[in-house]
Coordinates of C-alpha atoms in Angstrom, one line a residue:
M1444 CA 0.0 -0.1 -0.1
S1445 CA 1.3 3.4 -1.0
G1446 CA 1.7 6.1 1.6
V1447 CA 0.6 8.6 -0.9
P1448 CA -3.2 8.2 -2.3
S1449 CA -3.5 8.2 -5.9
S1450 CA -4.7 11.7 -6.1
G1451 CA -1.3 12.9 -4.7
V1452 CA -2.0 13.8 -1.0
D1453 CA 1.2 13.5 0.7
V1454 CA 0.8 12.7 4.3
F1455 CA 4.4 13.9 5.1
E1456 CA 3.9 17.0 3.3
L1457 CA 0.5 17.9 4.5
G1458 CA 1.1 16.6 8.0
S1459 CA 4.6 18.2 8.4
E1460 CA 3.9 19.5 11.8
H1461 CA 2.4 16.2 13.1
E1462 CA 4.2 13.7 15.0
Q1463 CA 2.6 10.6 13.9
V1464 CA -0.2 9.4 11.5
V1465 CA -1.5 5.8 11.9
F1466 CA -3.7 4.0 9.4
C1467 CA -5.8 1.3 10.9
N1468 CA -7.4 -1.6 8.9
D1469 CA -9.5 -4.6 9.8
R1470 CA -11.2 -6.2 6.8
A1471 CA -13.4 -8.5 9.0
T1472 CA -15.3 -5.7 10.5
G1473 CA -14.9 -3.1 7.8
L1474 CA -12.8 -0.8 10.0
R1475 CA -10.8 1.8 8.1
A1476 CA -9.7 4.5 10.4
I1477 CA -6.8 7.2 10.7
I1478 CA -5.4 8.5 13.9
A1479 CA -3.3 11.6 13.8
I1480 CA -1.3 12.9 16.6
H1481 CA -0.3 16.6 16.0
S1482 CA 1.6 17.4 19.2
T1483 CA 2.3 15.9 22.7
A1484 CA 4.4 18.9 24.0
L1485 CA 1.8 19.6 26.7
G1486 CA 0.9 15.8 27.4
P1487 CA -0.9 13.0 25.8
A1488 CA -2.8 13.8 22.7
L1489 CA -6.6 14.0 23.3
G1490 CA -9.3 14.3 20.7
G1491 CA -12.5 12.6 19.5
T1492 CA -13.2 9.9 17.0
R1493 CA -15.3 11.1 13.9
F1494 CA -17.3 8.4 12.2
Y1495 CA -18.2 9.9 8.7
P1496 CA -18.7 8.7 5.2
Y1497 CA -15.9 10.6 3.5
A1498 CA -15.9 10.7 -0.3
S1499 CA -12.4 9.5 -0.4
T1500 CA -9.4 8.5 1.8
D1501 CA -7.9 11.8 0.8
D1502 CA -10.7 13.9 2.2
A1503 CA -10.4 11.7 5.5
I1504 CA -6.7 12.5 5.7
V1505 CA -7.2 16.3 5.2
D1506 CA -9.9 16.2 7.8
V1507 CA -7.9 14.3 10.4
L1508 CA -4.9 16.3 9.9
N1509 CA -6.8 19.6 10.3
L1510 CA -8.8 18.4 13.3
S1511 CA -5.8 17.0 15.2
R1512 CA -3.9 20.3 14.7
G1513 CA -7.0 22.2 16.0
M1514 CA -7.1 20.1 19.1
S1515 CA -3.5 21.0 20.0
Y1516 CA -4.5 24.6 19.9
K1517 CA -7.8 24.1 21.6
N1518 CA -6.2 22.0 24.5
A1519 CA -3.4 24.5 24.8
L1520 CA -5.7 27.6 24.9
A1521 CA -8.1 25.8 27.5
G1522 CA -5.2 25.5 29.9
L1523 CA -5.1 21.7 29.7
D1524 CA -2.0 19.5 30.1
L1525 CA -2.8 17.7 26.9
G1526 CA -1.6 17.6 23.4
G1527 CA -3.7 17.4 20.2
G1528 CA -4.8 14.3 18.4
K1529 CA -7.9 13.2 16.5
A1530 CA -9.2 10.1 14.7
V1531 CA -11.6 9.4 11.9
I1532 CA -13.4 6.2 10.9
I1533 CA -14.3 6.2 7.3
G1534 CA -17.9 5.1 6.6
D1535 CA -21.6 5.6 7.3
P1536 CA -22.1 4.9 11.1
A1537 CA -25.6 4.0 10.4
E1538 CA -24.5 1.1 8.2
L1539 CA -21.1 0.2 9.5
K1540 CA -21.0 0.8 13.2
T1541 CA -20.9 -2.5 15.2
E1542 CA -19.5 -3.5 18.6
A1543 CA -16.9 -5.7 16.8
L1544 CA -15.7 -2.6 14.7
L1545 CA -15.5 -0.3 17.7
R1546 CA -13.5 -2.9 19.7
A1547 CA -11.3 -3.5 16.8
Y1548 CA -10.6 0.2 16.7
G1549 CA -10.0 0.3 20.4
R1550 CA -7.2 -2.3 19.9
F1551 CA -5.4 0.2 17.6
V1552 CA -5.9 3.0 19.9
Q1553 CA -4.4 0.8 22.8
S1554 CA -1.4 0.0 20.7
L1555 CA -0.2 3.7 20.9
D1556 CA 0.2 3.0 24.6
G1557 CA -1.4 6.3 25.9
R1558 CA 0.2 8.7 23.3
Y1559 CA -3.5 9.3 22.2
F1560 CA -6.7 9.3 24.2
T1561 CA -10.0 9.2 22.3
A1562 CA -13.5 10.6 23.0
C1563 CA -16.7 11.3 21.2
D1564 CA -17.2 13.4 18.0
V1565 CA -19.5 13.5 15.1
G1566 CA -21.0 10.1 14.5
T1567 CA -19.8 8.6 18.0
F1568 CA -21.4 8.6 21.3
S1569 CA -20.7 7.8 25.0
E1570 CA -22.0 4.2 24.4
D1571 CA -19.5 3.8 21.6
M1572 CA -16.6 4.8 23.9
D1573 CA -17.9 2.0 26.3
H1574 CA -17.2 -0.5 23.6
I1575 CA -13.9 0.9 22.8
A1576 CA -12.9 0.9 26.3
R1577 CA -13.4 -2.9 26.5
E1578 CA -10.2 -3.2 24.4
C1579 CA -8.6 0.1 25.4
D1580 CA -7.4 1.9 28.4
F1581 CA -7.1 5.4 26.8
V1582 CA -10.8 6.4 26.4
T1583 CA -12.9 9.3 27.9
G1584 CA -16.3 10.6 27.3
R1585 CA -17.8 7.4 28.6
T1586 CA -21.4 7.0 29.9
V1587 CA -22.3 8.0 33.4
A1588 CA -23.1 4.3 34.1
H1589 CA -19.3 3.5 33.6
G1590 CA -18.2 6.4 35.6
G1591 CA -17.6 8.7 32.7
A1592 CA -18.6 12.3 31.8
G1593 CA -21.4 11.4 29.5
D1594 CA -22.4 13.5 26.7
S1595 CA -19.6 16.2 26.1
S1596 CA -22.0 18.4 24.0
V1597 CA -23.6 19.7 27.2
L1598 CA -20.4 21.7 28.3
T1599 CA -19.4 22.3 24.5
A1600 CA -22.7 24.4 24.3
F1601 CA -22.2 25.9 27.6
G1602 CA -18.6 27.1 26.8
T1603 CA -19.8 28.4 23.3
F1604 CA -22.3 30.4 25.1
Q1605 CA -19.8 31.9 27.6
G1606 CA -17.6 32.8 24.6
M1607 CA -20.8 34.4 22.8
R1608 CA -21.5 36.3 26.0
A1609 CA -17.7 37.7 25.8
A1610 CA -18.2 38.6 22.2
A1611 CA -21.6 40.5 23.0
E1612 CA -19.8 42.4 25.7
Q1613 CA -17.1 43.4 23.1
A1614 CA -19.5 44.3 20.5
W1615 CA -22.3 45.9 22.6
G1616 CA -20.8 46.7 26.0
E1617 CA -23.0 44.0 27.9
P1618 CA -22.3 40.3 28.3
T1619 CA -25.8 39.2 27.3
L1620 CA -27.7 38.1 24.1
A1621 CA -31.0 39.5 25.6
G1622 CA -33.0 41.2 22.8
R1623 CA -30.5 40.0 20.2
T1624 CA -31.4 37.5 17.3
V1625 CA -29.1 34.5 17.0
G1626 CA -29.0 32.3 14.0
V1627 CA -27.8 28.6 14.8
A1628 CA -26.9 26.5 11.9
G1629 CA -27.0 22.8 13.2
V1630 CA -29.3 22.0 16.0
G1631 CA -27.8 18.4 16.8
K1632 CA -26.0 17.4 19.8
V1633 CA -24.4 20.7 20.7
G1634 CA -26.7 23.2 18.8
R1635 CA -29.8 22.0 20.7
H1636 CA -28.2 22.7 24.1
L1637 CA -26.9 26.2 22.9
V1638 CA -30.5 27.1 21.7
R1639 CA -31.7 26.6 25.4
H1640 CA -29.1 28.9 26.9
L1641 CA -29.9 31.5 24.4
I1642 CA -33.6 31.3 25.1
E1643 CA -33.0 31.4 28.8
D1644 CA -30.9 34.5 28.2
G1645 CA -33.7 36.3 26.3
A1646 CA -32.4 35.9 22.8
S1647 CA -34.6 35.4 19.8
V1648 CA -33.4 32.3 18.0
V1649 CA -33.4 31.3 14.2
V1650 CA -32.3 27.7 13.3
T1651 CA -31.7 25.4 10.5
D1652 CA -30.5 21.8 10.1
V1653 CA -30.3 19.3 7.2
H1654 CA -31.9 16.8 9.6
A1655 CA -35.6 17.7 9.8
P1656 CA -36.4 15.8 12.8
S1657 CA -33.7 17.9 14.9
V1658 CA -35.5 21.0 13.7
E1659 CA -38.9 19.6 14.8
A1660 CA -37.5 18.5 18.2
I1661 CA -36.2 22.1 19.0
R1662 CA -39.4 23.6 17.9
E1663 CA -41.4 21.3 19.9
Q1664 CA -39.3 22.2 23.0
F1665 CA -39.2 25.9 22.2
P1666 CA -42.2 26.9 20.0
Q1667 CA -40.8 30.5 19.9
V1668 CA -37.9 29.4 17.8
T1669 CA -38.1 30.3 14.0
A1670 CA -36.9 27.7 11.5
V1671 CA -35.6 28.3 7.9
A1672 CA -35.0 25.7 5.3
T1673 CA -31.4 26.1 4.5
T1674 CA -28.1 27.6 6.0
E1675 CA -28.0 30.0 2.9
E1676 CA -31.4 31.4 4.0
L1677 CA -30.2 31.6 7.7
V1678 CA -27.1 33.7 6.9
A1679 CA -29.0 36.0 4.7
S1680 CA -31.5 36.7 7.4
E1681 CA -31.5 39.6 9.7
I1682 CA -29.4 38.3 12.7
D1683 CA -27.1 39.8 15.1
V1684 CA -25.0 36.6 15.8
Y1685 CA -24.2 33.7 13.5
A1686 CA -23.5 30.5 15.2
P1687 CA -22.2 27.8 12.9
C1688 CA -22.7 24.4 15.0
A1689 CA -22.5 21.7 12.1
M1690 CA -19.4 20.8 10.0
G1691 CA -16.5 22.9 9.3
G1692 CA -15.7 25.6 6.5
A1693 CA -19.0 27.5 7.5
I1694 CA -17.4 30.8 7.1
S1695 CA -16.6 31.5 3.4
D1696 CA -16.4 34.6 1.2
E1697 CA -20.0 33.8 -0.1
V1698 CA -21.4 33.7 3.5
L1699 CA -19.6 37.0 4.3
D1700 CA -21.1 38.6 1.2
V1701 CA -24.5 38.3 2.5
L1702 CA -24.1 38.1 6.3
S1703 CA -25.7 40.8 8.4
A1704 CA -24.4 39.7 11.8
T1705 CA -22.2 41.6 14.0
I1706 CA -20.7 38.5 15.7
I1707 CA -19.8 35.0 14.6
C1708 CA -19.6 32.6 17.3
G1709 CA -20.5 28.8 17.2
A1710 CA -19.5 25.4 18.2
A1711 CA -18.3 24.0 14.8
N1712 CA -14.6 23.1 14.4
N1713 CA -12.5 24.6 11.6
Q1714 CA -15.1 27.3 10.8
L1715 CA -12.9 29.4 8.4
A1716 CA -13.2 28.1 5.0
H1717 CA -9.7 29.1 3.7
P1718 CA -6.6 31.0 4.9
G1719 CA -7.1 34.7 4.8
V1720 CA -10.9 34.7 5.3
E1721 CA -10.2 35.9 8.9
K1722 CA -9.0 39.1 7.5
T1723 CA -12.0 39.5 5.3
I1724 CA -14.3 39.0 8.5
E1725 CA -12.5 41.8 10.2
E1726 CA -12.6 44.1 7.1
R1727 CA -16.4 43.6 7.2
G1728 CA -16.6 44.8 10.8
V1729 CA -17.6 41.4 12.1
L1730 CA -16.3 40.2 15.3
Y1731 CA -15.1 36.5 15.1
A1732 CA -14.8 34.4 18.4
P1733 CA -12.3 31.8 17.4
D1734 CA -14.0 28.4 17.2
Y1735 CA -11.4 26.3 19.1
C1736 CA -11.5 28.9 21.8
V1737 CA -15.2 28.9 22.5
N1738 CA -15.9 25.3 21.8
S1739 CA -13.4 24.0 24.2
G1740 CA -16.0 23.1 26.9
G1741 CA -16.4 19.5 25.5
V1742 CA -12.7 18.7 25.8
I1743 CA -12.6 20.4 29.2
Q1744 CA -15.5 18.0 30.3
V1745 CA -14.0 14.8 28.9
A1746 CA -10.5 15.9 30.4
D1747 CA -12.0 16.2 33.8
E1748 CA -13.0 12.6 33.5
L1749 CA -9.4 11.6 33.5
E1750 CA -9.2 12.9 37.1
G1751 CA -12.5 11.3 38.3
F1752 CA -15.3 13.1 36.8
S1753 CA -17.1 16.0 38.6
F1754 CA -19.5 17.8 36.3
E1755 CA -19.6 20.8 38.9
R1756 CA -15.7 21.1 38.6
A1757 CA -15.8 20.8 34.8
Q1758 CA -18.5 23.3 34.4
Q1759 CA -16.6 25.8 36.6
R1760 CA -13.6 25.3 34.4
A1761 CA -15.7 25.8 31.3
T1762 CA -17.0 29.1 32.7
G1763 CA -13.5 30.3 32.2
I1764 CA -13.9 30.2 28.4
F1765 CA -15.7 33.7 29.0
E1766 CA -12.3 35.1 30.3
T1767 CA -10.2 33.4 27.7
T1768 CA -12.3 34.8 24.9
R1769 CA -11.9 38.3 26.4
K1770 CA -8.2 37.9 26.5
V1771 CA -8.2 36.9 22.8
F1772 CA -10.0 40.1 22.0
E1773 CA -7.7 42.1 24.1
L1774 CA -4.6 40.7 22.5
A1775 CA -6.1 41.1 19.1
K1776 CA -6.6 44.9 19.8
A1777 CA -3.3 45.3 21.5
D1778 CA -1.2 43.6 18.6
G1779 CA -3.3 44.8 15.8
V1780 CA -4.0 41.4 14.6
T1781 CA -7.3 39.3 13.8
T1782 CA -8.9 37.5 16.6
A1783 CA -8.0 34.2 14.9
E1784 CA -4.2 35.2 14.9
A1785 CA -4.5 36.3 18.5
A1786 CA -6.0 32.9 19.7
D1787 CA -3.2 31.2 17.9
R1788 CA -0.5 33.3 19.6
L1789 CA -1.9 32.6 23.0
A1790 CA -2.0 28.8 22.3
E1791 CA 1.3 28.9 20.7
R1792 CA 2.9 30.7 23.6
R1793 CA 1.6 28.1 26.1
M1794 CA 2.7 25.3 24.1
R1795 CA 6.1 26.8 23.7
E1796 CA 6.6 28.0 27.4
V1797 CA 5.0 25.0 29.1
G1798 CA 6.3 22.4 26.6
R1799 CA 9.8 23.7 27.1
L1800 CA 9.6 22.6 30.8
R1801 CA 9.0 18.9 29.6
G1802 CA 12.5 19.1 28.5
I1803 CA 13.9 19.7 32.0
H1804 CA 15.1 16.3 33.2
L1805 CA 13.9 15.5 36.7
G1806 CA 16.3 12.9 37.6

């Protein structure tokens, strides 16, 4: 098997910052997975396993490399002593996911001997982590019944809301969304919890999701929520805040051309569609709360499980996302850079300064 897929994606070139990329194959269960470890400078790499029907292996490679790099920055900015990693399982979970496949995957994670800790992501749930944990010691995000943190989307949404409050303070002088209209694209695991926080804070909410039952469930719970058919319709609506909470690449030039929102703050990973779009955001006078800064509540939650889970302690730590987001805005202003670059600088500073300490020999 060649290390370079036929279309020419070179893993060494594309993943030049990464420490390790592992391809996992188990024909009997249909498992095809890729584990990417970006950095262990701050500690073992932690990041979820995404189960998704990628159109090609190339697409899966690009995604896992981007996601694992993002986890290094997310974990660093969240103040965790953890590095960045991520895994993807290629395939439709509705068709391919079985106990045997998950356990086979767990054995591959185990083979890395603690360099990578896995957790939930798109297409995987706490119950899946329980299956993986039957073959693997390096799993978090397990069910409450097994002593775990359960659904990490709870604090992902809570942290995103804290980041949004900090953005509201920066834009309008008060850390509240009361009286504002927030457009939420994606009301699945995270988005539905975010909607609840927004409604409780006094915001008006507009939602969209490709999965119609998710929209129906939100409208049943909160009849005052408005639903629109597409993301295109949502971003063209009169909204004050745009909250992308689905897949990555949500912030493109085309979106910015029609977006009326003052703030972009959502839970999706890798929201910026291409390098340079963060400068366009700033030029348009839009305040961007960097995705990996505000959506780190979930990783804070599952990381807490490694100490013996306390929801109250994890929630208290996730409350700190408000102050971290504030720091990002302050640094952006002080250094004259975009908020995306400011977040990177804060994360890189911690990786550099704390990571350097790991080189001090303790005897």
